[in-house]
């Protein structure tokens, strides 16, 4: 079986990695944490990341993804707050983890002692996006005061997450608050915080020379996921002309191809997902069904590369497409190709039913 499948152009991926990592390094020699969760840290793709000199760390939110790539030489960063139940694996398989709760950090310290290791952590600070992070300034200092007393934990820096939940766009003023906390902590607790992680792909727009917002020079690390794989920054969704936006292509095939009405016949209730759909009566339509569905990918996050085609609906296993404008160019068994966004890329690599092909 070959369909449905995601086709990955590894040559274009390497070009994206080389271009953007070099561009980031050119600005204040910032270290790069490459986030690998969008492609489930697939070993074929990780091998390309491993060879990129501009990437310093591999970051992911799933321990299982680190376990799949034990031979990588780059330091591994867990970018999701650890669950207490996975702490033994966190210490065993990662070098650095992002944290916000002193109880979790104390457990990490206990486990690191058992494993005869020193585990490095970043404390995440919430600067308004309202996802993870310590929000109150005095709580931050209280946590630091307790952390520096732990023998098997090393506090190496601070981090912030922006745009992922609250969609707050990073600015110089926001990131300078992170710098402020860094300086206060270093002075108060006599520590050296070397890794100040100033966000993700939404922060790289601040490196543009013609942008009024500048990345503070004290920011020493960026976490880059979407920009590498889709060739764009994520604050404003700007594509970089020097990068590829088509590294990943979803392909599947037509399993049914018939002329049918465009409006259901009978009383309309709810669909398989509990939603009541709406329809536009366009008369007779050349309707094709392709072999992929909502179980594998959200129909709202993919688009046919043939602009004449239109997705009209989906069930768990089938995607229904209007082929009317191109009805003579397709038949049962033909392949249809789709472009992906970040969410659909994540879906396709998570689904075991979508095969992966590398070119």
XYZ file of C-alpha atoms in Angstrom:
359
model
C 0.000 0.000 0.000
C 1.301 3.451 -0.877
C -1.632 5.801 -0.227
C -2.376 8.060 1.453
C 1.183 9.298 1.875
C 3.231 12.379 2.654
C 6.095 12.975 0.250
C 9.052 14.764 1.851
C 11.670 16.555 -0.242
C 14.803 16.202 1.893
C 16.900 18.366 -0.442
C 14.555 21.324 -0.026
C 14.434 20.695 3.715
C 18.235 20.846 3.962
C 18.235 24.123 2.035
C 15.674 25.583 4.453
C 17.663 24.478 7.481
C 20.940 25.839 6.136
C 19.495 29.184 5.073
C 17.513 30.033 8.192
C 19.971 28.695 10.772
C 22.782 30.685 9.111
C 20.605 33.792 9.085
C 19.834 33.406 12.785
C 23.478 32.761 13.656
C 24.456 35.911 11.813
C 22.445 37.880 14.355
C 24.197 37.836 17.756
C 25.260 34.216 17.243
C 21.974 32.947 18.706
C 21.742 29.219 19.365
C 18.997 27.307 17.580
C 16.702 24.680 19.061
C 15.029 22.854 16.192
C 11.545 21.692 17.154
C 10.846 18.265 15.653
C 7.302 17.453 16.778
C 5.552 18.471 13.535
C 7.035 15.418 11.821
C 7.043 13.210 14.925
C 10.859 13.326 14.921
C 10.934 10.833 12.061
C 14.471 9.389 11.917
C 14.823 10.068 8.160
C 14.201 13.760 8.777
C 16.198 13.888 12.000
C 19.228 12.692 10.028
C 19.033 15.921 7.986
C 18.733 18.042 11.138
C 21.631 16.168 12.713
C 23.936 17.189 9.851
C 22.998 20.874 9.982
C 25.798 22.731 11.769
C 23.551 25.692 12.502
C 21.268 23.636 14.746
C 22.475 23.289 18.341
C 19.603 21.490 20.076
C 16.718 19.214 19.127
C 13.493 20.089 20.914
C 10.300 18.101 21.198
C 7.262 17.717 23.429
C 7.140 13.911 23.419
C 9.629 11.637 25.167
C 8.817 8.920 22.622
C 10.299 11.095 19.889
C 13.628 11.311 21.700
C 13.672 7.557 22.241
C 13.331 7.037 18.464
C 16.565 8.970 17.921
C 18.962 7.887 20.637
C 21.992 8.172 18.360
C 21.703 11.914 17.768
C 24.640 13.931 19.067
C 22.803 17.208 19.601
C 21.475 18.049 23.050
C 17.823 17.180 23.554
C 15.348 19.678 25.015
C 11.896 18.755 26.317
C 9.792 21.811 25.504
C 6.616 20.633 27.203
C 6.365 20.829 31.003
C 7.196 17.343 32.338
C 4.490 15.168 33.824
C 5.491 13.723 37.183
C 4.764 10.210 35.893
C 7.359 10.586 33.106
C 10.176 12.076 35.179
C 12.426 8.971 35.019
C 12.268 9.108 31.216
C 12.808 12.878 31.162
C 16.052 12.544 33.086
C 17.173 9.500 31.109
C 16.455 10.685 27.581
C 16.722 14.505 27.649
C 19.429 16.960 28.622
C 17.271 20.025 29.288
C 13.605 20.491 30.204
C 11.290 23.495 30.469
C 9.656 23.862 33.875
C 7.274 26.033 35.895
C 6.397 23.991 39.014
C 8.808 23.594 41.946
C 7.219 20.255 42.879
C 8.113 18.857 39.461
C 11.629 20.288 39.631
C 12.179 18.688 43.041
C 11.094 15.340 41.611
C 13.498 15.831 38.719
C 16.262 16.464 41.233
C 15.450 13.242 43.112
C 15.455 11.233 39.891
C 18.650 12.846 38.617
C 20.350 11.854 41.862
C 19.192 8.248 41.356
C 20.603 8.269 37.831
C 23.802 10.021 38.930
C 23.154 12.941 36.595
C 22.775 16.693 36.624
C 19.638 17.705 34.755
C 19.491 21.176 33.226
C 16.310 23.260 33.295
C 14.889 26.490 31.925
C 12.213 28.262 33.894
C 9.382 29.400 31.637
C 7.993 32.868 32.258
C 4.463 33.858 31.194
C 4.647 37.295 29.567
C 0.998 37.449 28.542
C 0.293 34.584 26.131
C -1.254 32.700 29.082
C -0.022 29.251 28.233
C 2.811 27.886 30.383
C 5.030 30.017 32.560
C 5.446 31.633 35.964
C 3.301 34.770 35.888
C 4.107 36.617 39.111
C 7.578 38.112 39.526
C 7.916 37.210 43.206
C 6.887 33.614 42.507
C 9.678 33.431 39.934
C 12.252 34.539 42.484
C 10.832 32.134 45.066
C 11.195 29.211 42.654
C 14.741 30.234 41.725
C 15.676 30.465 45.410
C 14.598 26.847 45.889
C 16.085 25.570 42.628
C 19.609 26.849 43.301
C 19.698 24.712 46.445
C 19.143 21.467 44.523
C 22.312 19.454 43.941
C 21.275 17.601 40.781
C 19.477 20.408 38.968
C 21.245 23.179 37.082
C 19.282 26.299 36.197
C 20.686 27.355 32.822
C 18.183 29.932 31.688
C 14.737 31.395 31.168
C 12.262 30.991 28.351
C 9.019 32.435 27.065
C 6.338 31.083 24.777
C 4.330 33.435 22.561
C 1.729 33.090 19.755
C 0.931 29.412 20.471
C -2.139 29.957 22.664
C -2.941 33.622 23.186
C -1.458 34.550 19.773
C 0.516 37.383 21.408
C 3.107 38.629 18.928
C 6.593 39.027 20.410
C 7.953 42.565 20.581
C 11.122 44.154 21.825
C 9.287 45.460 24.901
C 7.897 42.031 25.795
C 11.237 40.263 25.393
C 13.019 42.980 27.364
C 10.912 41.897 30.339
C 12.554 38.463 30.005
C 15.931 40.168 29.935
C 14.952 42.147 33.038
C 14.168 38.916 34.920
C 17.476 37.414 33.776
C 19.460 40.344 35.121
C 17.572 40.449 38.424
C 18.045 36.704 38.990
C 21.749 36.773 38.120
C 22.392 39.674 40.502
C 20.260 38.336 43.331
C 21.268 34.665 43.241
C 24.798 34.896 41.805
C 24.042 32.536 38.914
C 24.888 32.701 35.209
C 21.900 32.207 32.923
C 23.317 31.373 29.506
C 20.177 30.238 27.665
C 17.579 32.974 27.305
C 15.068 31.455 24.918
C 13.114 34.261 23.312
C 10.343 32.361 21.630
C 9.686 30.384 18.476
C 9.245 30.992 14.751
C 7.160 34.070 15.536
C 10.258 35.840 16.903
C 12.398 35.630 13.771
C 10.647 38.556 12.093
C 12.531 40.713 14.590
C 15.776 39.755 12.840
C 14.705 41.482 9.620
C 16.950 44.537 9.162
C 14.060 46.754 8.040
C 11.860 45.850 11.019
C 11.363 48.474 13.765
C 11.180 45.704 16.397
C 14.632 44.373 17.266
C 15.445 41.162 19.057
C 17.226 42.151 22.297
C 20.900 41.188 22.167
C 20.538 39.335 25.478
C 18.284 36.733 23.793
C 20.602 33.785 23.198
C 18.272 31.090 21.862
C 15.300 30.655 19.542
C 13.126 27.558 19.101
C 12.390 27.036 15.420
C 9.815 24.558 14.174
C 7.323 25.828 11.601
C 9.744 28.235 9.930
C 12.107 25.396 9.031
C 9.474 23.086 7.581
C 7.127 25.609 5.934
C 9.511 28.428 5.056
C 7.771 31.297 6.844
C 7.790 33.292 10.033
C 4.674 32.886 12.148
C 4.044 36.295 13.686
C 2.539 37.645 10.468
C 2.707 34.566 8.231
C 5.279 36.002 5.817
C 6.896 33.515 3.427
C 10.634 33.839 2.925
C 11.466 33.979 -0.785
C 14.777 32.229 -0.099
C 12.979 29.234 1.451
C 10.725 26.441 0.241
C 7.084 26.266 1.268
C 6.446 22.933 -0.481
C 8.716 20.451 1.283
C 5.745 18.288 2.298
C 3.022 17.122 -0.094
C 0.068 14.942 0.842
C -0.998 12.497 -1.862
C -3.943 10.135 -2.017
C -6.098 8.614 -4.746
C -9.619 8.814 -6.076
C -11.779 5.878 -4.975
C -15.104 7.112 -6.387
C -15.853 9.530 -9.239
C -19.502 10.230 -10.053
C -21.954 12.948 -10.984
C -24.324 13.632 -8.082
C -26.460 16.460 -6.700
C -24.650 19.002 -4.583
C -27.419 19.147 -1.968
C -28.359 16.149 0.241
C -31.769 14.610 -0.335
C -33.861 14.386 2.841
C -33.909 16.002 6.270
C -30.450 17.163 7.386
C -29.409 16.180 10.932
C -25.906 16.002 12.381
C -22.865 14.423 10.786
C -20.541 11.741 12.175
C -18.837 14.310 14.412
C -21.998 15.775 15.901
C -22.037 18.904 13.731
C -24.955 20.099 11.646
C -23.491 20.854 8.200
C -24.674 23.503 5.786
C -24.781 23.042 2.014
C -25.033 25.240 -1.066
C -27.133 23.906 -3.923
C -24.933 24.154 -7.022
C -26.906 21.665 -9.049
C -25.208 18.547 -10.413
C -21.568 18.198 -9.464
C -18.738 15.871 -10.454
C -17.996 14.563 -6.976
C -14.901 12.573 -6.230
C -14.027 10.737 -3.043
C -10.369 10.308 -2.105
C -8.950 7.869 0.409
C -8.234 9.990 3.453
C -10.473 11.479 6.116
C -10.825 13.429 9.316
C -9.200 10.610 11.303
C -5.952 11.464 9.528
C -6.139 15.175 8.763
C -8.458 18.141 9.272
C -10.063 19.059 5.938
C -9.782 22.739 6.859
C -5.987 22.625 7.025
C -5.157 21.196 3.588
C -5.668 22.573 0.090
C -5.644 20.853 -3.323
C -2.617 21.849 -5.392
C -4.902 21.836 -8.423
C -6.723 25.123 -7.854
C -9.711 23.912 -9.889
C -10.627 21.448 -7.153
C -12.622 22.303 -4.045
C -12.986 20.316 -0.840
C -16.687 20.149 -0.003
C -16.713 17.844 3.008
C -15.248 14.912 4.877
C -16.120 11.952 7.047
C -13.686 9.994 9.193
C -12.350 8.000 6.211
C -13.350 9.955 3.096
C -12.649 13.390 1.686
C -15.226 14.658 -0.815
C -14.033 16.971 -3.576
C -15.794 18.966 -6.277
C -14.037 18.075 -9.547
C -16.553 19.857 -11.788
C -14.061 22.375 -13.198
C -11.617 19.585 -14.033
C -13.918 16.600 -14.559
C -12.274 15.375 -17.773
C -8.785 15.355 -16.284
C -9.336 12.787 -13.533
C -10.618 9.255 -13.091
C -10.781 6.558 -10.419
C -7.257 5.578 -9.324
C -5.671 8.946 -10.146
C -3.739 10.716 -7.401
C -4.672 14.089 -5.950
C -2.032 16.238 -4.230
C -2.520 18.627 -1.313
C -0.467 21.305 0.369
C -0.201 21.206 4.155
C -0.072 23.738 6.952
C 1.546 23.162 10.340
C -1.481 21.483 11.890
C -2.110 19.119 8.980
C 1.580 18.223 8.835
C 1.411 17.304 12.506
C -1.761 15.261 11.912
C -0.322 13.336 8.977
C 2.884 12.375 10.756
C 0.966 11.366 13.867
C -1.366 9.117 11.870
C 0.021 5.643 11.310
C -2.308 5.290 8.328
C -0.526 7.995 6.331
C 2.636 6.566 4.791
C 5.852 8.568 4.530
C 7.967 8.815 1.385
C 11.330 10.575 1.193
C 12.929 11.982 -1.937
